[in-house]
């Protein structure tokens, strides 16, 4: 395990394979992780500043309580990864793909998620306040009690996701694709009575 006494700055990790590695409390600053692949890697309480995750692939890896600042996730893929409690600030997510995994309590305040794809992801109580998620896909996700105040989900797909506890009043839902069950949930959240 690499501990927090070791900062990693300005390194080129292009195309590197990280299999089963563990980092705790490490600061990654201006590291190029383009096309990097991680498998069963663990990052705990780490900080990523200006790290390029472009076209990287992560499977069964954990980024727990990490901070991502001004990072680029262009065309990155996360499969069955755990990002609980991690926060993202001023990051770019163009073509991000997330398949399964747990992103509960993740901080995505004002995140630019236009066109990003989340499929079967647990986003319980995630902070998506004022997120720009136009045309994003949240299919089969657990969005229960997620914070969506001021979020723009215009043209997004939410079909099959759990929207329990979501207040639709403060969310922009123009052209958003939902299923029949979600329509009932959102109507009841606005105080309407749905009859068969």
mmCIF file of C-alpha atoms in Angstrom, residues 1-122:
data_model
loop_
_atom_site.group_PDB
_atom_site.id
_atom_site.type_symbol
_atom_site.label_atom_id
_atom_site.label_comp_id
_atom_site.label_asym_id
_atom_site.label_seq_id
_atom_site.Cartn_x
_atom_site.Cartn_y
_atom_site.Cartn_z
ATOM 1 C CA UNK A 1 0.000 0.000 0.000
ATOM 2 C CA UNK A 2 1.172 3.500 -0.827
ATOM 3 C CA UNK A 3 0.418 5.933 1.987
ATOM 4 C CA UNK A 4 -0.346 9.649 2.016
ATOM 5 C CA UNK A 5 3.283 10.583 2.646
ATOM 6 C CA UNK A 6 3.896 9.872 -1.022
ATOM 7 C CA UNK A 7 2.539 12.503 -3.407
ATOM 8 C CA UNK A 8 2.578 11.705 -7.131
ATOM 9 C CA UNK A 9 2.931 14.723 -9.420
ATOM 10 C CA UNK A 10 3.476 15.257 -13.143
ATOM 11 C CA UNK A 11 3.909 11.581 -13.973
ATOM 12 C CA UNK A 12 2.944 9.827 -17.203
ATOM 13 C CA UNK A 13 0.851 6.749 -16.422
ATOM 14 C CA UNK A 14 -0.490 6.449 -19.982
ATOM 15 C CA UNK A 15 -1.796 2.949 -20.659
ATOM 16 C CA UNK A 16 -0.650 1.595 -17.308
ATOM 17 C CA UNK A 17 -2.352 -1.466 -15.743
ATOM 18 C CA UNK A 18 -3.216 -1.154 -12.049
ATOM 19 C CA UNK A 19 -4.266 -4.571 -10.799
ATOM 20 C CA UNK A 20 -5.107 -4.896 -7.093
ATOM 21 C CA UNK A 21 -3.033 -1.874 -6.028
ATOM 22 C CA UNK A 22 -3.926 0.107 -2.892
ATOM 23 C CA UNK A 23 -3.420 3.835 -2.289
ATOM 24 C CA UNK A 24 -4.486 5.682 0.845
ATOM 25 C CA UNK A 25 -4.344 9.448 1.368
ATOM 26 C CA UNK A 26 -2.208 9.983 -1.745
ATOM 27 C CA UNK A 27 -2.366 13.229 -3.745
ATOM 28 C CA UNK A 28 -2.194 12.712 -7.520
ATOM 29 C CA UNK A 29 -1.383 16.032 -9.181
ATOM 30 C CA UNK A 30 -1.260 16.554 -12.971
ATOM 31 C CA UNK A 31 -0.926 12.809 -13.670
ATOM 32 C CA UNK A 32 -1.744 11.479 -17.149
ATOM 33 C CA UNK A 33 -3.866 8.328 -16.694
ATOM 34 C CA UNK A 34 -5.102 8.277 -20.296
ATOM 35 C CA UNK A 35 -6.036 4.727 -21.399
ATOM 36 C CA UNK A 36 -5.062 3.415 -17.964
ATOM 37 C CA UNK A 37 -6.816 0.253 -16.814
ATOM 38 C CA UNK A 38 -7.547 -0.545 -13.184
ATOM 39 C CA UNK A 39 -8.904 -3.818 -11.835
ATOM 40 C CA UNK A 40 -9.766 -4.373 -8.164
ATOM 41 C CA UNK A 41 -7.672 -1.308 -7.281
ATOM 42 C CA UNK A 42 -8.450 0.646 -4.108
ATOM 43 C CA UNK A 43 -8.036 4.389 -3.595
ATOM 44 C CA UNK A 44 -9.075 5.645 -0.147
ATOM 45 C CA UNK A 45 -9.134 9.318 0.888
ATOM 46 C CA UNK A 46 -7.015 10.244 -2.138
ATOM 47 C CA UNK A 47 -6.977 13.567 -3.982
ATOM 48 C CA UNK A 48 -6.840 13.763 -7.795
ATOM 49 C CA UNK A 49 -5.975 17.217 -9.187
ATOM 50 C CA UNK A 50 -5.853 17.883 -12.947
ATOM 51 C CA UNK A 51 -5.640 14.136 -13.602
ATOM 52 C CA UNK A 52 -6.530 12.972 -17.121
ATOM 53 C CA UNK A 53 -8.647 9.803 -17.010
ATOM 54 C CA UNK A 54 -9.400 10.024 -20.754
ATOM 55 C CA UNK A 55 -10.449 6.684 -22.301
ATOM 56 C CA UNK A 56 -9.454 4.884 -19.091
ATOM 57 C CA UNK A 57 -11.263 1.729 -17.939
ATOM 58 C CA UNK A 58 -11.907 0.751 -14.336
ATOM 59 C CA UNK A 59 -13.396 -2.576 -13.251
ATOM 60 C CA UNK A 60 -14.316 -3.580 -9.686
ATOM 61 C CA UNK A 61 -12.159 -0.749 -8.338
ATOM 62 C CA UNK A 62 -12.921 1.522 -5.375
ATOM 63 C CA UNK A 63 -12.427 5.276 -5.046
ATOM 64 C CA UNK A 64 -13.793 5.843 -1.535
ATOM 65 C CA UNK A 65 -14.052 9.345 -0.055
ATOM 66 C CA UNK A 66 -11.740 10.694 -2.761
ATOM 67 C CA UNK A 67 -11.649 14.258 -4.125
ATOM 68 C CA UNK A 68 -11.483 14.887 -7.863
ATOM 69 C CA UNK A 69 -10.583 18.465 -8.808
ATOM 70 C CA UNK A 70 -10.414 19.703 -12.424
ATOM 71 C CA UNK A 71 -10.074 16.150 -13.769
ATOM 72 C CA UNK A 72 -11.030 14.993 -17.262
ATOM 73 C CA UNK A 73 -13.070 11.778 -17.642
ATOM 74 C CA UNK A 74 -13.548 11.962 -21.421
ATOM 75 C CA UNK A 75 -14.829 8.566 -22.649
ATOM 76 C CA UNK A 76 -13.841 6.903 -19.352
ATOM 77 C CA UNK A 77 -15.619 3.710 -18.255
ATOM 78 C CA UNK A 78 -16.347 2.530 -14.709
ATOM 79 C CA UNK A 79 -17.718 -1.009 -14.310
ATOM 80 C CA UNK A 80 -18.952 -2.213 -10.912
ATOM 81 C CA UNK A 81 -16.847 0.422 -9.161
ATOM 82 C CA UNK A 82 -17.401 1.950 -5.736
ATOM 83 C CA UNK A 83 -17.188 5.753 -5.478
ATOM 84 C CA UNK A 84 -19.159 6.294 -2.276
ATOM 85 C CA UNK A 85 -18.564 9.641 -0.620
ATOM 86 C CA UNK A 86 -16.283 10.928 -3.374
ATOM 87 C CA UNK A 87 -16.634 14.515 -4.590
ATOM 88 C CA UNK A 88 -16.098 16.030 -8.025
ATOM 89 C CA UNK A 89 -15.326 19.688 -8.658
ATOM 90 C CA UNK A 90 -14.794 21.374 -12.033
ATOM 91 C CA UNK A 91 -14.439 18.019 -13.791
ATOM 92 C CA UNK A 92 -15.277 17.114 -17.397
ATOM 93 C CA UNK A 93 -17.418 14.022 -18.040
ATOM 94 C CA UNK A 94 -18.007 13.976 -21.814
ATOM 95 C CA UNK A 95 -18.962 10.439 -22.960
ATOM 96 C CA UNK A 96 -18.513 9.045 -19.417
ATOM 97 C CA UNK A 97 -19.931 5.516 -19.069
ATOM 98 C CA UNK A 98 -20.784 4.007 -15.678
ATOM 99 C CA UNK A 99 -22.056 0.423 -15.542
ATOM 100 C CA UNK A 100 -23.201 -0.863 -12.159
ATOM 101 C CA UNK A 101 -21.416 -0.038 -8.941
ATOM 102 C CA UNK A 102 -22.099 2.217 -5.989
ATOM 103 C CA UNK A 103 -21.892 6.016 -6.223
ATOM 104 C CA UNK A 104 -24.029 6.684 -3.136
ATOM 105 C CA UNK A 105 -23.354 9.979 -1.363
ATOM 106 C CA UNK A 106 -21.136 11.099 -4.257
ATOM 107 C CA UNK A 107 -20.837 14.872 -4.601
ATOM 108 C CA UNK A 108 -21.624 15.924 -8.171
ATOM 109 C CA UNK A 109 -22.693 19.475 -7.410
ATOM 110 C CA UNK A 110 -23.011 21.495 -10.655
ATOM 111 C CA UNK A 111 -21.379 18.623 -12.565
ATOM 112 C CA UNK A 112 -21.364 18.818 -16.378
ATOM 113 C CA UNK A 113 -22.953 15.432 -17.105
ATOM 114 C CA UNK A 114 -24.498 16.188 -20.501
ATOM 115 C CA UNK A 115 -24.653 12.924 -22.460
ATOM 116 C CA UNK A 116 -23.067 10.816 -19.699
ATOM 117 C CA UNK A 117 -24.418 7.289 -19.184
ATOM 118 C CA UNK A 118 -25.213 5.625 -15.849
ATOM 119 C CA UNK A 119 -26.713 2.144 -16.058
ATOM 120 C CA UNK A 120 -27.709 0.094 -13.003
ATOM 121 C CA UNK A 121 -25.771 2.415 -10.689
ATOM 122 C CA UNK A 122 -26.584 3.014 -7.025
#
